[in-house]
Coordinates of C-alpha atoms (C1' of nucleotides) in Angstrom, one line a residue:
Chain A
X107 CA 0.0 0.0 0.0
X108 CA 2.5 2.5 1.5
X109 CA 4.7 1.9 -2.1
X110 CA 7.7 3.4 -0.9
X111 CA 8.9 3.4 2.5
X112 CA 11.6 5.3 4.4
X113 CA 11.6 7.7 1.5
X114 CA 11.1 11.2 2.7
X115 CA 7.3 12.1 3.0
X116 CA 7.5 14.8 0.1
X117 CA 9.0 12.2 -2.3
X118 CA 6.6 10.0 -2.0
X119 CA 3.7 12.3 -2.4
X120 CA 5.6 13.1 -5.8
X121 CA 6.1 9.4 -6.7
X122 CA 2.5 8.7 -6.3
X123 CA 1.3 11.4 -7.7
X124 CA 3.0 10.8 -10.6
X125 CA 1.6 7.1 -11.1
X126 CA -1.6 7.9 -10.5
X127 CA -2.0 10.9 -12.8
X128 CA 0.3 8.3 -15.5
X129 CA -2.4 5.5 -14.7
X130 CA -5.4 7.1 -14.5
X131 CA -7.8 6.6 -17.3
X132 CA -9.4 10.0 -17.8
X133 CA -11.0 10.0 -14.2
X134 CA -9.7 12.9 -12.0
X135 CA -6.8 12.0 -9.4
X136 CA -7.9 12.8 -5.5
X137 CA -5.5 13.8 -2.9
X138 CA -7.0 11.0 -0.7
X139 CA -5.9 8.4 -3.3
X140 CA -2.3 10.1 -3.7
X141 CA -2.0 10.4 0.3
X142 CA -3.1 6.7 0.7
X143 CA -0.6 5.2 -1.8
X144 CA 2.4 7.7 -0.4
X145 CA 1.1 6.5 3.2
X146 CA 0.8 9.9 5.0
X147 CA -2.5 12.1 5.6
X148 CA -3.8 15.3 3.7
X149 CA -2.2 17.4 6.0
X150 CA 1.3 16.6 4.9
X151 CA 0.8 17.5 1.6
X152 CA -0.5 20.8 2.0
X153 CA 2.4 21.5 3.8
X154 CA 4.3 20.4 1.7
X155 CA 2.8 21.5 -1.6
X156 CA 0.0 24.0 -0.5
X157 CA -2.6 22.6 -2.3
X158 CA -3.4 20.2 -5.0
X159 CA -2.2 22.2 -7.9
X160 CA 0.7 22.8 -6.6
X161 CA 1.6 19.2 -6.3
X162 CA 0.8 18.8 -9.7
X163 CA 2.8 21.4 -10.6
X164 CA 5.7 19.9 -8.9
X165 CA 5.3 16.6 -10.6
X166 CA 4.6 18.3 -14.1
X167 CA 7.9 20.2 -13.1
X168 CA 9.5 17.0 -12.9
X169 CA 8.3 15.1 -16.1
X170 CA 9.5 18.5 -18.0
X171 CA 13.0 19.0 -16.6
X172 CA 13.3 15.3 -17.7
X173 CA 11.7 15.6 -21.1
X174 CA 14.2 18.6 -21.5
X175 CA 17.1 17.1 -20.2
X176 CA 17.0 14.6 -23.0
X177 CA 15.8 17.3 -25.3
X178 CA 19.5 19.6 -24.7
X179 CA 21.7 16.2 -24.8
X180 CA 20.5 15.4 -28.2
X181 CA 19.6 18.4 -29.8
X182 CA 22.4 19.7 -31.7
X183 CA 22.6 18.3 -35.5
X184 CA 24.1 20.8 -37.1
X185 CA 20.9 21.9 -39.3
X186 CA 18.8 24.0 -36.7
X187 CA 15.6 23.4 -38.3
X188 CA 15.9 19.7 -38.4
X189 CA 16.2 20.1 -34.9
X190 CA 13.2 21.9 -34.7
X191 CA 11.1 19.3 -36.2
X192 CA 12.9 17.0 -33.7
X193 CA 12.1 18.7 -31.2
X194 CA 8.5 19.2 -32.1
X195 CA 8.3 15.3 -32.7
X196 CA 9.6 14.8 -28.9
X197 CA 6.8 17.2 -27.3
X198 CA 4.3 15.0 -29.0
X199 CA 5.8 11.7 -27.7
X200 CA 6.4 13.4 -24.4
X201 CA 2.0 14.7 -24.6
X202 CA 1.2 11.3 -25.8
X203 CA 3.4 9.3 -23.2
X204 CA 1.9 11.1 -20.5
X205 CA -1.1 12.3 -21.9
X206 CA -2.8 13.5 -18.4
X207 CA 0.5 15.4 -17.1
X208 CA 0.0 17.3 -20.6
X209 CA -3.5 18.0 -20.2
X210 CA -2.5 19.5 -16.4
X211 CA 0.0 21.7 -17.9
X212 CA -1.4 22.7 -21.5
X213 CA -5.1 21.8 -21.3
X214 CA -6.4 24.0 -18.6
X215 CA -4.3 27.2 -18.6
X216 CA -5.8 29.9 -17.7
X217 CA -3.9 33.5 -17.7
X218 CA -4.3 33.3 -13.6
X219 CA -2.4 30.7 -13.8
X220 CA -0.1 30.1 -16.6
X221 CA 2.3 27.5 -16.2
X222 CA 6.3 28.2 -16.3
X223 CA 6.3 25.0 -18.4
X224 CA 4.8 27.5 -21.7
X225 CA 7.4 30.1 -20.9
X226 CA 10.0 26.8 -20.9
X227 CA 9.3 25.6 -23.7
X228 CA 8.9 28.6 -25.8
X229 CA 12.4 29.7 -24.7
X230 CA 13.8 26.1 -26.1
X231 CA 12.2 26.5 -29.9
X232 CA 13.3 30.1 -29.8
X233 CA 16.8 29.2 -28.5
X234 CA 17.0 27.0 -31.7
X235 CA 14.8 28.8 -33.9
X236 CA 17.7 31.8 -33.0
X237 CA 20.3 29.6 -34.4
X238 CA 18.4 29.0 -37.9
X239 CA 17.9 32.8 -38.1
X240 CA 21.5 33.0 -37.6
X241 CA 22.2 30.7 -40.7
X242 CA 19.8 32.9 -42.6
X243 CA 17.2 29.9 -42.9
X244 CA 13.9 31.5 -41.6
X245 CA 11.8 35.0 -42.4
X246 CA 10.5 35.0 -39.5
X247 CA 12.1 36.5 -36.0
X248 CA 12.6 33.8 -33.8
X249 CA 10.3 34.7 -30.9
X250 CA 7.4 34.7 -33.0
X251 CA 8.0 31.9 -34.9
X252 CA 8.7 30.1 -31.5
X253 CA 5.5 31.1 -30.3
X254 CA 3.6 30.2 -33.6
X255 CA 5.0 26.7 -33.9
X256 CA 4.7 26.2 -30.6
X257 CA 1.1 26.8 -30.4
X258 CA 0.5 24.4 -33.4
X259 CA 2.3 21.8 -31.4
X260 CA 0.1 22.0 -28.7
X261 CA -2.9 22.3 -31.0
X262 CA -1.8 18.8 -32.3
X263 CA -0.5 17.2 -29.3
X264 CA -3.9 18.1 -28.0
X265 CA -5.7 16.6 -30.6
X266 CA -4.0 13.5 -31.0
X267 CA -4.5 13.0 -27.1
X268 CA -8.1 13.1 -28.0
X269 CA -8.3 10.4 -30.3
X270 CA -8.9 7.1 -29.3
X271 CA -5.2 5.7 -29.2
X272 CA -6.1 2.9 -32.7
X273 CA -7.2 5.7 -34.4
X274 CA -4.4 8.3 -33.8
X275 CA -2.8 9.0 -37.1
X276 CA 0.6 10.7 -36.3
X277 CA 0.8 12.4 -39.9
X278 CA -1.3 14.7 -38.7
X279 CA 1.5 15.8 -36.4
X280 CA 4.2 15.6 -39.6
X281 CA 2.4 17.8 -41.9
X282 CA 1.4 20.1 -39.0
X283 CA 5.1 20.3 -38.3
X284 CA 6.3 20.4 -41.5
X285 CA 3.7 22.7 -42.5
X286 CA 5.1 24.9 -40.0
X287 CA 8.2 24.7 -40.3
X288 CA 8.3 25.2 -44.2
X289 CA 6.3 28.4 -43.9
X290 CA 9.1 29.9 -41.5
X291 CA 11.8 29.1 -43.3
X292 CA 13.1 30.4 -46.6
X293 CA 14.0 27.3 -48.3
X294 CA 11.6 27.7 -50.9
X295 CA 10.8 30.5 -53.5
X296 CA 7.8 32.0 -52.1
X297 CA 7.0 34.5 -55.0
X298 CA 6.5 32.3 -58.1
X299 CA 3.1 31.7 -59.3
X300 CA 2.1 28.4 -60.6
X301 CA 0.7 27.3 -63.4
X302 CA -3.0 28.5 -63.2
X303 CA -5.1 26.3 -62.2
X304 CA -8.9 28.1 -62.3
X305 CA -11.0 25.6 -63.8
X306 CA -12.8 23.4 -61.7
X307 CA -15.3 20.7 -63.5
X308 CA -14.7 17.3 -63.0
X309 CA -13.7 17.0 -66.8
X310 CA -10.7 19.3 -66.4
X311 CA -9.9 17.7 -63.6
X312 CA -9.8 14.5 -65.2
X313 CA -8.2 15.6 -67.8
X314 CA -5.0 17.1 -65.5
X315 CA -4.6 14.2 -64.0
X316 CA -5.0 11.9 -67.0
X317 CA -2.3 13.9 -68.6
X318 CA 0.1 14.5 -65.4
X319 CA -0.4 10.3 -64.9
X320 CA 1.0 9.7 -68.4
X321 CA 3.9 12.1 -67.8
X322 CA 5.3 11.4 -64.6
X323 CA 4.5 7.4 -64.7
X324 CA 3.8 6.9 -61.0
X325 CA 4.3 4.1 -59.7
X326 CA 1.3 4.1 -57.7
X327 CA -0.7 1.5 -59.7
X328 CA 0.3 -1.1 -61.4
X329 CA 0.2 -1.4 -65.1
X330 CA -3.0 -3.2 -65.5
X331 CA -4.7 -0.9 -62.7
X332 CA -3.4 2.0 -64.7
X333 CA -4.8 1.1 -67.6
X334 CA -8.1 0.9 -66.7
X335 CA -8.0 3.5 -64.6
X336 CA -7.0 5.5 -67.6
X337 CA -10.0 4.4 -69.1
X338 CA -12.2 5.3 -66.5
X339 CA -10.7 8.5 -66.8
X340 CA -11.1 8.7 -70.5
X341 CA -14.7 8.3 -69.9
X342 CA -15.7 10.7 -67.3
X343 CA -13.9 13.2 -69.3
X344 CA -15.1 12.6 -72.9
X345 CA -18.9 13.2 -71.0
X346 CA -19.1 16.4 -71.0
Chain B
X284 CA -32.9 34.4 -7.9
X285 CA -34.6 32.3 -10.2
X286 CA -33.8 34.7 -13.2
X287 CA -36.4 34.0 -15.8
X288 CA -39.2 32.4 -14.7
X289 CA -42.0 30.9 -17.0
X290 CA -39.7 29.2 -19.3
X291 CA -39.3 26.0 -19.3
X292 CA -36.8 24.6 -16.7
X293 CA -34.4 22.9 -19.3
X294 CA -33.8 26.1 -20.9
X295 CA -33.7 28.0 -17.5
X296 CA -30.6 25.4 -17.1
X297 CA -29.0 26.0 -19.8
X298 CA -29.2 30.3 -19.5
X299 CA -28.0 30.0 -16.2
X300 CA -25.1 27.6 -16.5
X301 CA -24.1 29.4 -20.1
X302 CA -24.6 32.7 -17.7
X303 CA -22.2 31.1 -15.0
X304 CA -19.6 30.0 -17.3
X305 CA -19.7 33.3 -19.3
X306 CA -18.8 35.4 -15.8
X307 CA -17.1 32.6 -13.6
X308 CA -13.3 34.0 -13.7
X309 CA -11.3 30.7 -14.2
X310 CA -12.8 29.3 -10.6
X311 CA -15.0 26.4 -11.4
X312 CA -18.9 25.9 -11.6
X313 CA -20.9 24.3 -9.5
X314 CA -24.5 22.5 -10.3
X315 CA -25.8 24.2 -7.0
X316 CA -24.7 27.3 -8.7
X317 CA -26.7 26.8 -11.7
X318 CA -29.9 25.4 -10.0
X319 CA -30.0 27.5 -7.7
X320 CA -29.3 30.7 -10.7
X321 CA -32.3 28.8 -12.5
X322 CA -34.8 28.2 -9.8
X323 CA -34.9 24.3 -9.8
X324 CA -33.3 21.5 -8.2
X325 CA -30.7 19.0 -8.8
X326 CA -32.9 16.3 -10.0
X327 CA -34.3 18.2 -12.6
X328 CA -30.4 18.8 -14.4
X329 CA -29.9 15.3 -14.2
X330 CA -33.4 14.4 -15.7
X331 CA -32.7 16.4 -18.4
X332 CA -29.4 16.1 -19.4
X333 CA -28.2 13.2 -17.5
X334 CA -24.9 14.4 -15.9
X335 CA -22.8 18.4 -15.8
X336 CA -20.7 17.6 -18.6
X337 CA -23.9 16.6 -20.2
X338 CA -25.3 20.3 -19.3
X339 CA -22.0 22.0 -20.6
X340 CA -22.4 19.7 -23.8
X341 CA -25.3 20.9 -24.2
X342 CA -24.3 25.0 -23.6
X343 CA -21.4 24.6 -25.8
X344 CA -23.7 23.0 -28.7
X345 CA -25.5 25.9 -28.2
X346 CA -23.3 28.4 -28.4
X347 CA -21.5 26.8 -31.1
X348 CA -24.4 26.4 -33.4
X349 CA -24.7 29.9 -33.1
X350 CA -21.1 30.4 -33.9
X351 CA -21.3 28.0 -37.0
X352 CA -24.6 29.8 -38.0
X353 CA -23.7 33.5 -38.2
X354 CA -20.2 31.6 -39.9
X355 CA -22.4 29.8 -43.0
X356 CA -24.5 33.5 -43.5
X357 CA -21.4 34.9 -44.2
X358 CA -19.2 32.5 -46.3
X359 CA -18.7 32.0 -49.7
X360 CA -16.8 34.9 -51.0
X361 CA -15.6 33.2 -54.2
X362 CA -12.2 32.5 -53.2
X363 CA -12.1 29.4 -50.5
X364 CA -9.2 29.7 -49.1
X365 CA -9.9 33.1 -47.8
X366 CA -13.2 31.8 -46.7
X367 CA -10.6 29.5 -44.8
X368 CA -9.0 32.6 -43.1
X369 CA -12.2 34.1 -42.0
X370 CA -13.0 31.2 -40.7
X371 CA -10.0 30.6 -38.6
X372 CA -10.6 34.3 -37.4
X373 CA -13.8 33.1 -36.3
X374 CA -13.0 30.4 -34.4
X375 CA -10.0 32.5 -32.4
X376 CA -12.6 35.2 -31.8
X377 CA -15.1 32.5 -30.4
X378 CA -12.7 31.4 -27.9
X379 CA -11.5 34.6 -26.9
X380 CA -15.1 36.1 -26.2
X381 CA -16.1 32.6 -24.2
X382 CA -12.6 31.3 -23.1
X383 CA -15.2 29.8 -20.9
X384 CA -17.0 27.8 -22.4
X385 CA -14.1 27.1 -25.4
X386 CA -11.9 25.4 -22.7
X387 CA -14.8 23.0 -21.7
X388 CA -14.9 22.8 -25.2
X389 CA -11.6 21.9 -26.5
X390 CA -9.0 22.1 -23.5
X391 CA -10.6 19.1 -21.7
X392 CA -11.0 16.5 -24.3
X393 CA -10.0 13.0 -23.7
X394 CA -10.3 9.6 -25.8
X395 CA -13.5 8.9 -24.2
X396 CA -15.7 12.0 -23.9
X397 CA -14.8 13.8 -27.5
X398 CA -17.3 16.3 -27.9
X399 CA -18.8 16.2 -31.6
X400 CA -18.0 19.6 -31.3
X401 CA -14.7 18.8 -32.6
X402 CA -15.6 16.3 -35.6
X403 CA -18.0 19.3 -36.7
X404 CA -15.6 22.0 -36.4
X405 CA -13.5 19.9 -38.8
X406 CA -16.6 19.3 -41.1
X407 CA -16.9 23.0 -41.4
X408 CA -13.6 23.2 -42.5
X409 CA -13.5 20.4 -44.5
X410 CA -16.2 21.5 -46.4
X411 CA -14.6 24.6 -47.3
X412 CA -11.5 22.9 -48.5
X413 CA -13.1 21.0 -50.7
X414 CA -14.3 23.6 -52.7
X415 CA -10.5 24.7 -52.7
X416 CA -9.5 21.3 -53.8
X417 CA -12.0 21.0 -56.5
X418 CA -10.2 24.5 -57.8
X419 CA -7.2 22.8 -57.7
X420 CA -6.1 25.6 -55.1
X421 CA -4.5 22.8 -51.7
X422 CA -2.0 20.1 -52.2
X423 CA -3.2 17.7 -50.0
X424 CA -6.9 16.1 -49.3
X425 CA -9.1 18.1 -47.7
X426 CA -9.9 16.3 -44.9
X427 CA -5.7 16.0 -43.8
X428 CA -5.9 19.5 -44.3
X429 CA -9.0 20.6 -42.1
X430 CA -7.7 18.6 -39.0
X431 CA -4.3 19.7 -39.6
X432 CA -5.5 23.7 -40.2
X433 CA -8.2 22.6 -37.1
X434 CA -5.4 22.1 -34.8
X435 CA -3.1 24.6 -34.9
X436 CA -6.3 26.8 -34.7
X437 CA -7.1 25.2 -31.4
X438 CA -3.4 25.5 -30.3
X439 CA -3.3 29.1 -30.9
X440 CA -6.3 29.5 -29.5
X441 CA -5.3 28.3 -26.2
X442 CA -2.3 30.3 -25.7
X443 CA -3.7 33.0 -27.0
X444 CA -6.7 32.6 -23.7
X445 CA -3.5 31.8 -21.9
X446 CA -2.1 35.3 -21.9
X447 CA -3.1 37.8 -19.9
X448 CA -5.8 40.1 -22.1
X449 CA -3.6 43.1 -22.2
X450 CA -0.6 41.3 -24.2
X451 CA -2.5 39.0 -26.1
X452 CA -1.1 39.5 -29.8
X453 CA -3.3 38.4 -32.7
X454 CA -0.5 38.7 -34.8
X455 CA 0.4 35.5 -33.5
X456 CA -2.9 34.1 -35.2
X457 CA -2.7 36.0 -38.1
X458 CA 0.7 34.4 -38.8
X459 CA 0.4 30.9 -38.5
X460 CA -3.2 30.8 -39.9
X461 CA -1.2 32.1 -42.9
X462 CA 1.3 29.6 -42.2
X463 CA -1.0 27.0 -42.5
X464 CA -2.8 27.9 -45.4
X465 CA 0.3 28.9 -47.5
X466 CA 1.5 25.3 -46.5
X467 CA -1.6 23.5 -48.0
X468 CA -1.9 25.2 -50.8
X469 CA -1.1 25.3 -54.2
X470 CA -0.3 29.5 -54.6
X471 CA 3.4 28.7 -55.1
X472 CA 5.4 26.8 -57.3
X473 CA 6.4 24.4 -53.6
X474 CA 8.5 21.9 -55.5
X475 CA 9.0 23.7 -59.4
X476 CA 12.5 23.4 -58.6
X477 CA 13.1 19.7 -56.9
X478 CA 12.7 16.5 -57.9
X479 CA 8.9 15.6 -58.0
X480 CA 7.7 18.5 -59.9
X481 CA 6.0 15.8 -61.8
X482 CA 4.4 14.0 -59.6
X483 CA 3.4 16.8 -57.2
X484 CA 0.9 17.7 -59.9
X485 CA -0.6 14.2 -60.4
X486 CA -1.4 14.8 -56.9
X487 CA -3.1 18.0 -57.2
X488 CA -4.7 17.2 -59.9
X489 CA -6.0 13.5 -58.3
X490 CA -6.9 15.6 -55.2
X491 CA -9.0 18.3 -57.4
X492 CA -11.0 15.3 -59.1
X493 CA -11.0 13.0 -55.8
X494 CA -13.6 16.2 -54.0
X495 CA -14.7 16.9 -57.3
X496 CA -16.0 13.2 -57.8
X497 CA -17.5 13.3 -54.2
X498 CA -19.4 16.4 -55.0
X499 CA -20.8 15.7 -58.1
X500 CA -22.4 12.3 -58.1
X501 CA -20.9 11.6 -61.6
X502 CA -22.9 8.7 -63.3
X503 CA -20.3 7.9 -65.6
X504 CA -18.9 4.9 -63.2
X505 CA -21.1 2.7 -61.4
X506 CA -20.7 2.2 -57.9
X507 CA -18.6 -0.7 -57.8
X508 CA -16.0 1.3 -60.5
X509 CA -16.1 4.4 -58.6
X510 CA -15.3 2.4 -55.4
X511 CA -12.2 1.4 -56.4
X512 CA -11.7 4.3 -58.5
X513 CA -11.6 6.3 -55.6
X514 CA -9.6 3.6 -54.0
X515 CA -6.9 4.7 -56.5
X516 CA -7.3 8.2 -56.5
X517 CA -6.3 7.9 -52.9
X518 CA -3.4 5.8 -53.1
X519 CA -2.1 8.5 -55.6
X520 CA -3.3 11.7 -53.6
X521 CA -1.9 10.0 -50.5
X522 CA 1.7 9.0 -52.2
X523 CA 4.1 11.5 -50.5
Chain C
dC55 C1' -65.5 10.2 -14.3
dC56 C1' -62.2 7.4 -12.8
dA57 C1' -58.1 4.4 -12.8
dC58 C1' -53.6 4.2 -15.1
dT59 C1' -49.5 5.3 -17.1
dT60 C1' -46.0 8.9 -18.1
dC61 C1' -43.4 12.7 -17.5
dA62 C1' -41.3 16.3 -14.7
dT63 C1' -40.0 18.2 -10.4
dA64 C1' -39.0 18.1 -5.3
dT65 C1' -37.2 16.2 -0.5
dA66 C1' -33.5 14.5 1.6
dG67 C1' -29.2 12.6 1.8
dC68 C1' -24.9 9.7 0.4
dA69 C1' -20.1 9.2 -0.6
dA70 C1' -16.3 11.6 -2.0
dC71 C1' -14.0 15.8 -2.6
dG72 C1' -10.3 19.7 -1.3
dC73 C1' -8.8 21.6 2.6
dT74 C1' -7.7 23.0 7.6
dA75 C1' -7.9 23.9 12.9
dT76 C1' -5.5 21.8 16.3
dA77 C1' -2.4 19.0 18.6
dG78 C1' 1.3 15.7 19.2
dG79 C1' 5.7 13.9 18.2
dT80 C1' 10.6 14.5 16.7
dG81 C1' 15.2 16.2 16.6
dC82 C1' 18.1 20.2 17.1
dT83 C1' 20.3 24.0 19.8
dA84 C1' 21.2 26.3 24.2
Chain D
dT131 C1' 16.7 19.8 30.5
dA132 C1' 14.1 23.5 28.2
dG133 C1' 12.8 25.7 24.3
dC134 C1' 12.1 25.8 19.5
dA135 C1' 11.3 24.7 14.7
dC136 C1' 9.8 21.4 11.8
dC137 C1' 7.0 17.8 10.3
dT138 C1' 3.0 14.7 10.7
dA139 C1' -1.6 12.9 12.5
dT140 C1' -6.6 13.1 14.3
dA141 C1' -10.7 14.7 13.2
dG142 C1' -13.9 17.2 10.8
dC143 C1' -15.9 21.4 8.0
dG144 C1' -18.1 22.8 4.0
dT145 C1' -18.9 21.7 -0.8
dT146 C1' -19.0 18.8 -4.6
dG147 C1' -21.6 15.6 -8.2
dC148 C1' -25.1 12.7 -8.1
dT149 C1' -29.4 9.6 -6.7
dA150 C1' -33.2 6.7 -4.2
dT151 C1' -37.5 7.8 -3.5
dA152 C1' -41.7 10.4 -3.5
dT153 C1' -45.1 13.8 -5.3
dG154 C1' -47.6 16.4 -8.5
dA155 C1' -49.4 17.2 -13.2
dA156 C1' -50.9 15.8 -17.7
dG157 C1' -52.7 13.0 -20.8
dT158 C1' -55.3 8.3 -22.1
dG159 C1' -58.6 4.3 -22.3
dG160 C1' -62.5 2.4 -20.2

DNA sequence: CCACTTCATATAGCAACGCTATAGGTGCTA
DNA sequence: TAGCACCTATAGCGTTGCTATATGAAGTGG
């Protein structure tokens, strides 16, 4: 029951806390369950922590530093914005790991309370996002792209959390990301206009694709699919 | 005390928990609150909508309806992916005027209470992508690009509640809402200078007539041909 | 006109919640 | 040994979401 004894008091509030908010399906986490699996009363952890959020905070604290520690080992690649997208790829595995720690520190902030964790976190794209603007790779100052991508990342991370896990698609999170990051950066040449594209029957349609199909042979289909699929094309676009 | 009396008590609910919500400043909301703000007691909440989340399903639907109401008055300007834009202006400006109610909304959601809130937020957008992809104007299906456009919404969203009202910055909204659109679509010549040039238009192009298709109800395939068809269009569309 | 069902609301209260007033125990310093 | 912080426990307050049960009103068939 008592998990962990001889372990100071304030320890094992953490410790528990941390499994039970980690195991918890969905259902809200009491201070009488994490008091009972620490083995101490309520009184200790308000003396301790002040209150309930502020044990949560402690343990959210906790899973951060960690998530971060991992995150500054590892991070640097020598292309910035690959790092970016790595880093962006580890605060969804770090949501989706611990998917009711994420929804204590980005799910419910309110501006009463915001979290240091935002501020964290922001500060760690930026830092990187600082050393791309350096290399001349983004259009975009740092903080604000920080804050931008950022915010996406939650968005998805938040999402995803809300799927049922056999459903969760993690493209979503890769073209989010990449999405992102490609509109910050100045890889590409923004300014030239493609071909123009204004019709919009199915016929045209058909007929672009029948024609791009032949051009590029993709190797999508096989040759017999392709075949009839270029028939089936032929038809819907000779119908007017 | 009981604010409105002669209406009917489940709409009495509703006015006075959408009332609460609206005014409570981040501290939670009670159902003793909102019975006792409507004039009836606690059995008559649960008769009616079962449990509270079931009552601040039921606000949000509301509100949202009204949201998505005044948003279909007001959309087709012609070009879709602006309609796109206003739309993600609209759904920032929702959550800013009932941070409220949009954090019971989106901030809470977990794999087994998603509010359909979300799927029709997506359908919105979905919808309106597909008239973009049936101009050949996005890059990627319609439905990839609503949840990913969706998210980064909600993301934004949230920090942007997050801050304190007096330095929130739309310009963060404004910028990766542009982000994401300019990712998704077709408005510049993405990949004119790498390798799959080609094939990037067989995409477009399969994408276009894949939400064309859909939309029209061609006749020229029977079912069983469009099925697979479609099948095929996908496997193209979705070739990266 | 009366039984009968059905729906909607009220009375009263349960178990669980976050939290705290108060007191007791422990180890340190004087 | 006395005094003093610090830490923890006993016991319980007020509130929470929710419900077993009962009562009233409204319609329906005989």
């Amino acid at each position: 029951m008592s998990f962990d004894d001889q372990l100071p008091p304030k320890i094992r509030l953490l410790r528990a806390a941390a499994e039970l908010l980690a195991n918890s399906e969905g259902s809200a986490v009491s201070t009488r369950q994490i008091t009972k699996l620490a083995g101490v009363t309520a009184p200790t952890l308000y003396h301790h922590f002040g209150d309930k959020e502020g044990l949560f905070d402690a343990v959210v604290s906790a899973g951060f530093e960690e998530y971060v520690a991992g995150e500054r080992d590892f991070a640097p690649s020598g292309e910035p914005l690959e790092d970016v997208r790595r880093m962006w790829d580890n605060h969804v595995q770090f949501g989706l790991s611990q998917p009711h720690l994420y929804l204590v520190m980005f799910g419910n902030i309110r501006p009463e309370s915001r979290p240091a964790i935002v501020a964290d976190a922001e500060a760690l794209l930026e830092e990187m996002l600082n050393k791309a603007a350096i290399a001349g790779q983004i259009n975009v100052p740092p903080r604000e792209a920080a804050r931008s991508i950022l915010a996406a990342n939650v968005g998805v991370t938040l999402m995803l959390i809300a799927e049922p896990v056999e459903e969760r698609n993690l493209e979503l999170s890769t073209m989010t990301r990449d999405s992102m990051v490609f509109a910050v950066s100045t890889e590409t040449a923004r300014g030239a206009a493609a071909e123009d594209s204004g019709k919009s029957s199915v016929v045209v349609a058909a007929i672009a694709l029948n024609a791009a199909l032949q051009a590029s042979h993709s190797d999508q289909l096989s040759s017999s699919e392709l075949k009839l699929f270029l028939e089936w094309l032929h038809r819907i676009s000779s119908s007017s």
